[in-house]
XYZ file of C-alpha atoms in Angstrom:
444
model
C -13.855 -19.195 32.799
C -14.183 -21.302 29.513
C -16.963 -22.326 28.269
C -17.864 -24.607 24.806
C -20.993 -23.256 23.607
C -22.542 -26.667 22.069
C -19.088 -27.305 20.936
C -16.241 -30.186 21.900
C -13.025 -29.524 23.633
C -12.038 -31.836 20.370
C -13.883 -28.887 17.673
C -11.583 -26.236 19.518
C -8.512 -28.062 17.658
C -10.538 -28.450 13.922
C -9.980 -27.068 11.314
C -12.326 -23.837 10.668
C -13.632 -22.464 7.710
C -14.303 -18.619 7.705
C -16.753 -16.295 6.145
C -14.627 -12.870 5.829
C -15.845 -9.347 5.285
C -15.197 -6.918 2.393
C -14.550 -3.468 2.227
C -15.624 -0.987 -0.669
C -13.625 1.807 -0.553
C -13.411 4.202 -3.466
C -9.811 3.268 -4.077
C -9.943 -0.310 -4.759
C -10.564 -2.281 -8.159
C -13.963 -2.571 -10.087
C -15.505 -6.111 -9.871
C -13.452 -9.130 -11.276
C -10.645 -7.203 -11.996
C -10.033 -6.988 -8.075
C -8.746 -9.991 -6.129
C -10.493 -9.040 -3.424
C -14.233 -8.738 -5.770
C -12.996 -12.643 -6.610
C -12.257 -13.688 -2.931
C -15.146 -12.075 -1.339
C -17.350 -13.694 -4.445
C -16.147 -17.363 -3.208
C -16.033 -16.995 0.024
C -19.530 -15.549 0.610
C -21.245 -16.667 -1.898
C -22.228 -13.728 -3.026
C -22.825 -11.551 -6.135
C -20.684 -8.853 -6.916
C -22.487 -5.425 -7.709
C -21.644 -3.440 -11.167
C -19.437 -1.181 -11.292
C -18.655 -1.228 -6.928
C -14.994 -1.482 -6.109
C -14.107 -3.687 -3.784
C -10.887 -2.798 -2.328
C -9.663 -4.805 1.150
C -10.899 -8.740 2.013
C -10.727 -8.909 5.989
C -9.625 -11.767 8.101
C -9.976 -11.635 11.850
C -11.310 -10.041 14.928
C -11.846 -6.511 14.113
C -15.177 -4.978 14.925
C -15.455 -3.101 11.768
C -14.977 -6.393 9.805
C -15.117 -9.777 11.394
C -15.152 -12.716 10.393
C -17.797 -15.651 11.186
C -17.483 -19.385 11.915
C -18.774 -21.623 9.476
C -19.899 -25.265 11.205
C -18.857 -28.692 9.150
C -21.614 -28.430 6.903
C -21.133 -25.283 6.414
C -23.618 -23.296 7.935
C -23.085 -20.062 10.422
C -22.707 -21.472 13.499
C -25.326 -19.253 16.628
C -24.806 -19.726 20.339
C -23.886 -23.440 19.897
C -26.528 -24.702 17.441
C -26.450 -24.002 13.556
C -27.777 -20.369 12.237
C -30.778 -21.122 9.214
C -29.740 -18.151 7.655
C -26.335 -17.433 5.899
C -26.742 -13.570 6.126
C -23.634 -12.375 8.547
C -24.337 -10.789 11.574
C -26.937 -13.827 12.526
C -23.518 -15.798 13.080
C -20.811 -16.974 15.790
C -18.401 -14.583 15.362
C -14.443 -15.560 15.706
C -13.848 -12.728 18.035
C -16.361 -14.817 19.940
C -15.439 -17.882 19.248
C -11.565 -16.827 20.864
C -13.469 -15.302 23.655
C -15.009 -18.778 24.942
C -12.116 -20.285 25.308
C -8.796 -17.781 24.736
C -5.967 -19.981 26.230
C -6.851 -22.677 24.387
C -7.707 -21.389 21.059
C -4.582 -18.595 21.637
C -2.348 -20.354 23.290
C -1.036 -19.644 26.827
C 1.668 -17.049 25.535
C -0.237 -14.938 22.898
C -3.154 -14.836 25.956
C -0.701 -13.807 28.387
C 0.293 -10.805 26.144
C -3.001 -9.705 24.532
C -4.973 -11.224 26.695
C -8.242 -12.771 25.131
C -7.798 -11.089 21.438
C -6.602 -12.545 17.785
C -2.976 -9.841 17.569
C -2.832 -10.253 13.956
C -5.479 -8.648 10.966
C -4.995 -9.562 7.420
C -5.845 -8.475 4.794
C -6.019 -9.032 0.789
C -5.786 -5.455 -1.260
C -6.649 -4.424 -4.584
C -5.339 -0.828 -5.283
C -6.499 0.992 -8.551
C -6.130 4.269 -7.461
C -3.780 6.225 -4.206
C -5.073 5.584 -0.921
C -4.711 8.655 1.349
C -1.094 9.556 2.615
C -1.083 7.900 6.091
C 0.575 7.053 9.507
C -0.763 4.336 12.376
C -0.147 5.649 15.248
C 2.068 4.021 18.288
C 0.181 2.369 21.329
C 0.515 5.703 23.530
C -1.358 8.141 20.831
C -3.854 5.888 19.673
C -5.132 5.509 23.192
C -5.568 8.850 23.451
C -6.485 9.683 20.180
C -9.156 7.038 21.385
C -10.082 8.727 24.529
C -10.425 12.638 23.028
C -11.932 10.946 19.176
C -13.192 7.022 19.479
C -15.690 8.157 16.166
C -12.125 8.482 13.968
C -9.645 6.638 16.013
C -11.692 3.222 16.534
C -9.563 0.670 19.146
C -6.863 1.880 21.167
C -4.338 -0.347 19.845
C -0.610 0.707 17.001
C -0.955 -0.844 13.842
C 2.443 -2.142 12.531
C 2.000 -3.268 9.028
C 3.514 -5.459 6.163
C 2.166 -5.416 2.312
C 3.570 -8.287 0.122
C 3.194 -7.893 -3.238
C 0.601 -10.199 -5.635
C 1.396 -8.336 -8.193
C 3.274 -5.815 -9.372
C 2.859 -3.036 -6.263
C 4.024 0.611 -6.317
C 3.923 2.398 -2.584
C 5.038 6.008 -1.146
C 7.083 4.889 1.782
C 9.250 6.414 3.998
C 11.143 10.449 3.404
C 13.509 10.606 1.134
C 17.154 11.065 1.467
C 18.495 14.367 2.858
C 20.664 14.485 -0.803
C 17.151 13.795 -2.652
C 15.411 16.522 -0.679
C 17.598 18.873 -1.213
C 17.617 18.315 -5.149
C 13.851 18.661 -5.060
C 13.999 22.039 -3.515
C 16.734 23.042 -6.061
C 14.420 21.036 -9.149
C 10.341 21.695 -7.953
C 10.218 25.722 -7.461
C 6.565 24.982 -7.108
C 7.963 23.296 -3.419
C 9.579 25.902 -3.041
C 6.505 28.819 -3.375
C 4.880 26.726 -0.618
C 7.286 26.530 2.419
C 9.074 29.570 3.787
C 12.829 30.467 2.700
C 14.300 30.337 5.827
C 13.095 26.939 5.693
C 14.667 26.024 2.957
C 17.614 28.053 3.647
C 18.026 26.169 6.549
C 18.020 22.806 4.498
C 20.760 23.693 1.928
C 22.839 25.216 4.860
C 23.015 21.256 6.172
C 26.351 19.688 5.927
C 28.056 16.595 7.329
C 29.331 17.661 10.283
C 25.115 18.295 10.746
C 23.436 15.601 12.432
C 21.233 13.558 12.048
C 18.806 15.433 14.611
C 19.630 18.412 12.513
C 18.182 17.116 9.309
C 14.922 15.792 11.222
C 14.375 18.694 12.568
C 14.556 21.036 9.542
C 11.867 18.157 7.221
C 9.184 18.380 9.577
C 9.748 22.186 9.093
C 9.056 21.876 5.476
C 7.041 19.028 5.672
C 4.363 20.849 8.197
C 4.752 23.975 6.007
C 4.185 22.392 2.826
C 1.305 20.348 4.492
C -0.464 22.515 6.376
C -0.107 25.521 3.356
C -3.720 26.822 2.027
C -6.218 25.070 0.377
C -5.830 27.983 -2.315
C -2.327 28.282 -2.128
C -1.766 24.707 -3.344
C -4.782 24.887 -6.272
C -2.586 27.808 -8.290
C 0.927 26.323 -7.141
C -0.528 22.982 -8.705
C -1.458 24.217 -11.879
C 1.896 25.481 -12.262
C 3.349 22.937 -11.984
C 0.804 20.391 -14.154
C 1.288 22.762 -16.999
C 5.255 22.801 -16.649
C 5.037 18.719 -16.207
C 3.002 18.687 -19.024
C 4.865 21.060 -21.385
C 8.567 19.353 -20.629
C 6.528 15.891 -21.298
C 7.117 17.385 -25.046
C 10.739 17.760 -24.703
C 12.034 15.446 -23.100
C 11.663 11.895 -20.678
C 9.963 12.524 -17.182
C 11.499 11.304 -14.142
C 9.728 8.323 -12.469
C 8.947 10.741 -9.942
C 7.002 13.350 -12.329
C 5.209 11.077 -14.073
C 3.602 9.355 -10.682
C 3.183 13.540 -9.553
C 0.666 13.647 -13.066
C -1.059 10.464 -12.114
C -1.775 11.542 -8.666
C -3.461 14.548 -10.094
C -5.433 12.863 -11.697
C -7.133 10.964 -9.232
C -6.780 14.295 -6.693
C -6.938 17.782 -8.262
C -5.702 20.535 -6.089
C -4.945 18.298 -3.427
C -1.810 18.780 -0.858
C -0.822 15.096 -1.615
C -0.007 15.316 -4.837
C 3.170 17.584 -3.682
C 3.777 16.258 -0.913
C 4.990 13.109 -2.998
C 7.956 14.610 -4.482
C 9.127 14.234 -0.723
C 8.298 10.684 0.089
C 10.261 7.461 -1.752
C 8.312 6.499 -3.802
C 9.387 1.870 -4.052
C 8.451 -0.242 -6.515
C 8.148 -4.308 -5.842
C 8.104 -7.316 -7.740
C 5.264 -10.316 -6.762
C 7.216 -11.977 -3.354
C 8.248 -8.796 -2.343
C 7.204 -7.058 0.898
C 7.844 -3.798 2.790
C 6.642 -3.370 6.000
C 5.513 -0.052 8.592
C 6.298 0.625 11.683
C 4.464 2.681 13.868
C 4.139 6.999 12.374
C 5.986 6.448 9.153
C 4.129 8.088 6.571
C 3.015 6.048 3.566
C 0.542 5.618 0.690
C 0.246 2.719 -1.271
C -0.427 3.382 -4.999
C -1.846 1.080 -7.313
C -1.476 -3.166 -6.763
C -2.613 -6.023 -4.967
C -1.193 -7.294 -2.068
C -1.521 -9.377 1.222
C -1.384 -7.155 4.221
C -0.768 -7.906 7.150
C -1.448 -6.071 10.534
C -1.660 -5.350 14.637
C -5.554 -5.790 14.747
C -6.290 -1.926 14.457
C -7.690 0.481 12.167
C -6.740 3.751 12.911
C -5.412 5.748 10.347
C -3.813 9.292 10.421
C -4.068 10.972 6.921
C -3.137 14.472 5.206
C -3.287 14.304 1.171
C -4.241 12.477 -1.809
C -7.958 11.895 0.453
C -11.649 12.950 0.269
C -11.558 11.561 3.977
C -11.218 13.651 7.237
C -7.614 14.699 7.230
C -5.310 15.429 10.731
C -2.539 16.961 9.293
C -1.713 18.703 12.921
C -1.724 15.417 14.426
C 0.250 13.495 11.557
C 2.770 16.465 10.666
C 3.849 15.982 14.976
C 3.769 12.429 15.240
C 6.015 11.094 12.373
C 9.712 9.788 12.902
C 11.062 12.397 10.365
C 13.736 8.879 9.365
C 14.669 9.390 5.948
C 16.422 6.659 3.172
C 14.545 3.782 1.941
C 12.834 1.199 3.556
C 13.995 -2.471 3.789
C 12.105 -4.559 1.279
C 11.966 -8.123 2.724
C 12.328 -11.438 -0.095
C 11.477 -13.611 1.908
C 13.260 -16.673 3.868
C 12.768 -20.299 2.251
C 11.269 -22.545 4.934
C 11.231 -25.678 2.463
C 10.573 -26.394 -1.208
C 7.310 -24.598 -0.325
C 7.234 -22.018 1.767
C 8.896 -18.733 2.183
C 8.206 -16.904 5.500
C 8.105 -13.063 6.112
C 9.182 -11.920 9.195
C 9.087 -8.490 10.181
C 10.375 -6.860 13.380
C 6.542 -6.971 15.275
C 5.472 -9.521 18.028
C 2.121 -8.924 16.443
C 2.874 -11.252 12.742
C 4.420 -12.943 10.234
C 3.150 -14.407 7.268
C 3.633 -17.415 5.238
C 3.432 -17.665 0.969
C 2.843 -21.352 0.238
C 3.317 -22.911 -3.133
C 2.075 -26.265 -4.227
C 2.211 -27.564 -7.479
C 0.228 -30.707 -8.462
C 0.691 -33.550 -6.554
C 2.448 -32.412 -3.943
C 1.746 -31.723 -0.045
C 3.335 -29.773 3.000
C 2.384 -29.960 6.633
C 3.198 -27.104 8.784
C 4.051 -27.840 12.272
C 2.184 -27.530 15.210
C 2.892 -24.029 17.192
C 2.074 -22.647 20.193
C -0.419 -19.433 18.330
C -3.356 -19.209 16.016
C -3.219 -18.860 12.799
C -5.226 -18.167 9.916
C -4.397 -19.845 6.019
C -5.901 -17.947 2.773
C -6.505 -20.209 -0.286
C -5.447 -17.496 -3.519
C -5.674 -20.004 -6.318
C -6.091 -23.713 -7.038
C -8.312 -26.347 -4.743
C -7.273 -29.064 -2.134
C -7.276 -30.494 1.422
C -6.075 -28.645 4.652
C -6.977 -31.378 7.726
C -5.449 -31.601 11.507
C -5.907 -34.838 13.524
C -9.444 -33.776 13.706
C -10.769 -33.426 10.902
C -9.942 -32.654 6.641
C -11.691 -29.925 5.106
C -11.910 -29.859 1.335
C -10.537 -26.050 0.101
C -10.472 -24.253 -3.055
C -9.889 -20.530 -4.216
C -11.922 -17.981 -1.702
C -11.621 -20.160 1.029
C -10.292 -19.212 4.805
C -9.910 -21.516 7.519
C -8.087 -20.923 11.379
C -6.474 -23.537 13.301
C -6.078 -22.908 17.415
C -2.931 -23.080 18.968
C -0.619 -26.115 18.947
C -2.921 -27.697 15.640
C -0.583 -29.472 13.307
C -1.947 -28.872 9.467
C -0.638 -30.504 6.403
C -1.971 -29.055 3.102
C -2.291 -31.019 -0.689
C -3.306 -30.628 -3.507
C -3.999 -32.925 -7.172
C -3.998 -29.778 -9.142
C -1.781 -27.290 -7.590
C -2.863 -24.602 -5.171
C -1.228 -21.202 -3.333
C -1.908 -20.539 0.198
C -0.927 -17.519 2.373
C -0.674 -18.256 6.016
C -0.925 -15.369 9.105
C 0.138 -16.159 12.396
C 1.667 -14.353 15.376
C 5.374 -13.946 15.135
C 7.328 -17.481 15.588
C 10.897 -15.157 17.129
C 7.614 -13.672 19.890
C 6.782 -17.818 20.172
C 9.814 -18.885 20.626
C 11.552 -16.234 22.692
C 11.784 -16.618 26.805
C 10.557 -13.686 28.087
């Protein structure tokens, strides 16, 4: 049975401000150089810590970084009353809010598929140095890993995701093409030192008559041998590689990939991930471009700031460029080994102010809204929930039930079937995450 927890039914259609969580991973940007830090400081009225990296700003219901509901006077809601303390954990989480009235908050279709859970997790990332080479498991593997290693794999969900560039943004994403891989074994002798001669010969022997499955089989063999190499072997090979590239740089211009290899080695000396980067696509996004990643695809964000959205999960299988726990065997066995460049999304304009990014996943989509001075735009009522983030500027967000003044760092939640209007006199940049409109409109 749904309950109100001391809050009226009309409150369920209110625009709710949220207080959100931050992650201080060591790859994050430091202090006010970080968009994450600036958002967190304003959202929480918090003081930043000198020298602290601010890596991720989380908006959603995941237990590892929950958001909390603010009452109209700006205080946290606690068990139907207002909390006197500004301390997060005293308050009512967004997850608890949804669980009290899940069908009316999430909408019938979302509730029917995902139960009393917000199906997406919304983030901002500020990346100063490379994240780990990683992949996210599909649902079947995630459930198995969570059951066997719950301390390492925190939930049983899959984690398709999308990164929308706020600045120039770099990533490693997916495996290079077969022809590029052949070039690597010709031009990077250090790779050949680590993997077996048999694997290299099989790769070079692949012709047009051989199918995609054969290419995947050989790629898996080479990648697994590389990632499984002994640490002392990798240390010696990387010493020779860096020495060779440093000498080459004195005589000629390095390729973009070679320049990247030198950067990564400075960040993660003696790490196998430096060598593995030769096998992955180096992708550069301009602001407003997005890439998406399905389950079991290798990737590593390298530098820049982005909006990120994903299914509500924190499952990561790591194998390189990280001091954290690695699971090389699982990563190498789970990958799809598809080759070629990932699709880059440019977004589709819904009106003069709103561009939508719609990856092929049911759990989420992201809208970018840029309002100039003295402009307004309506977001029609939809049959699923939304989270809005004010990235810059100030203005108002209103529904039929209430109106809120908002500014940079404010995050608001809207329930299903809530029409929202944004307005500004000075200009405002807002991002919205919601359940995929394709899913909401499907008749199944």
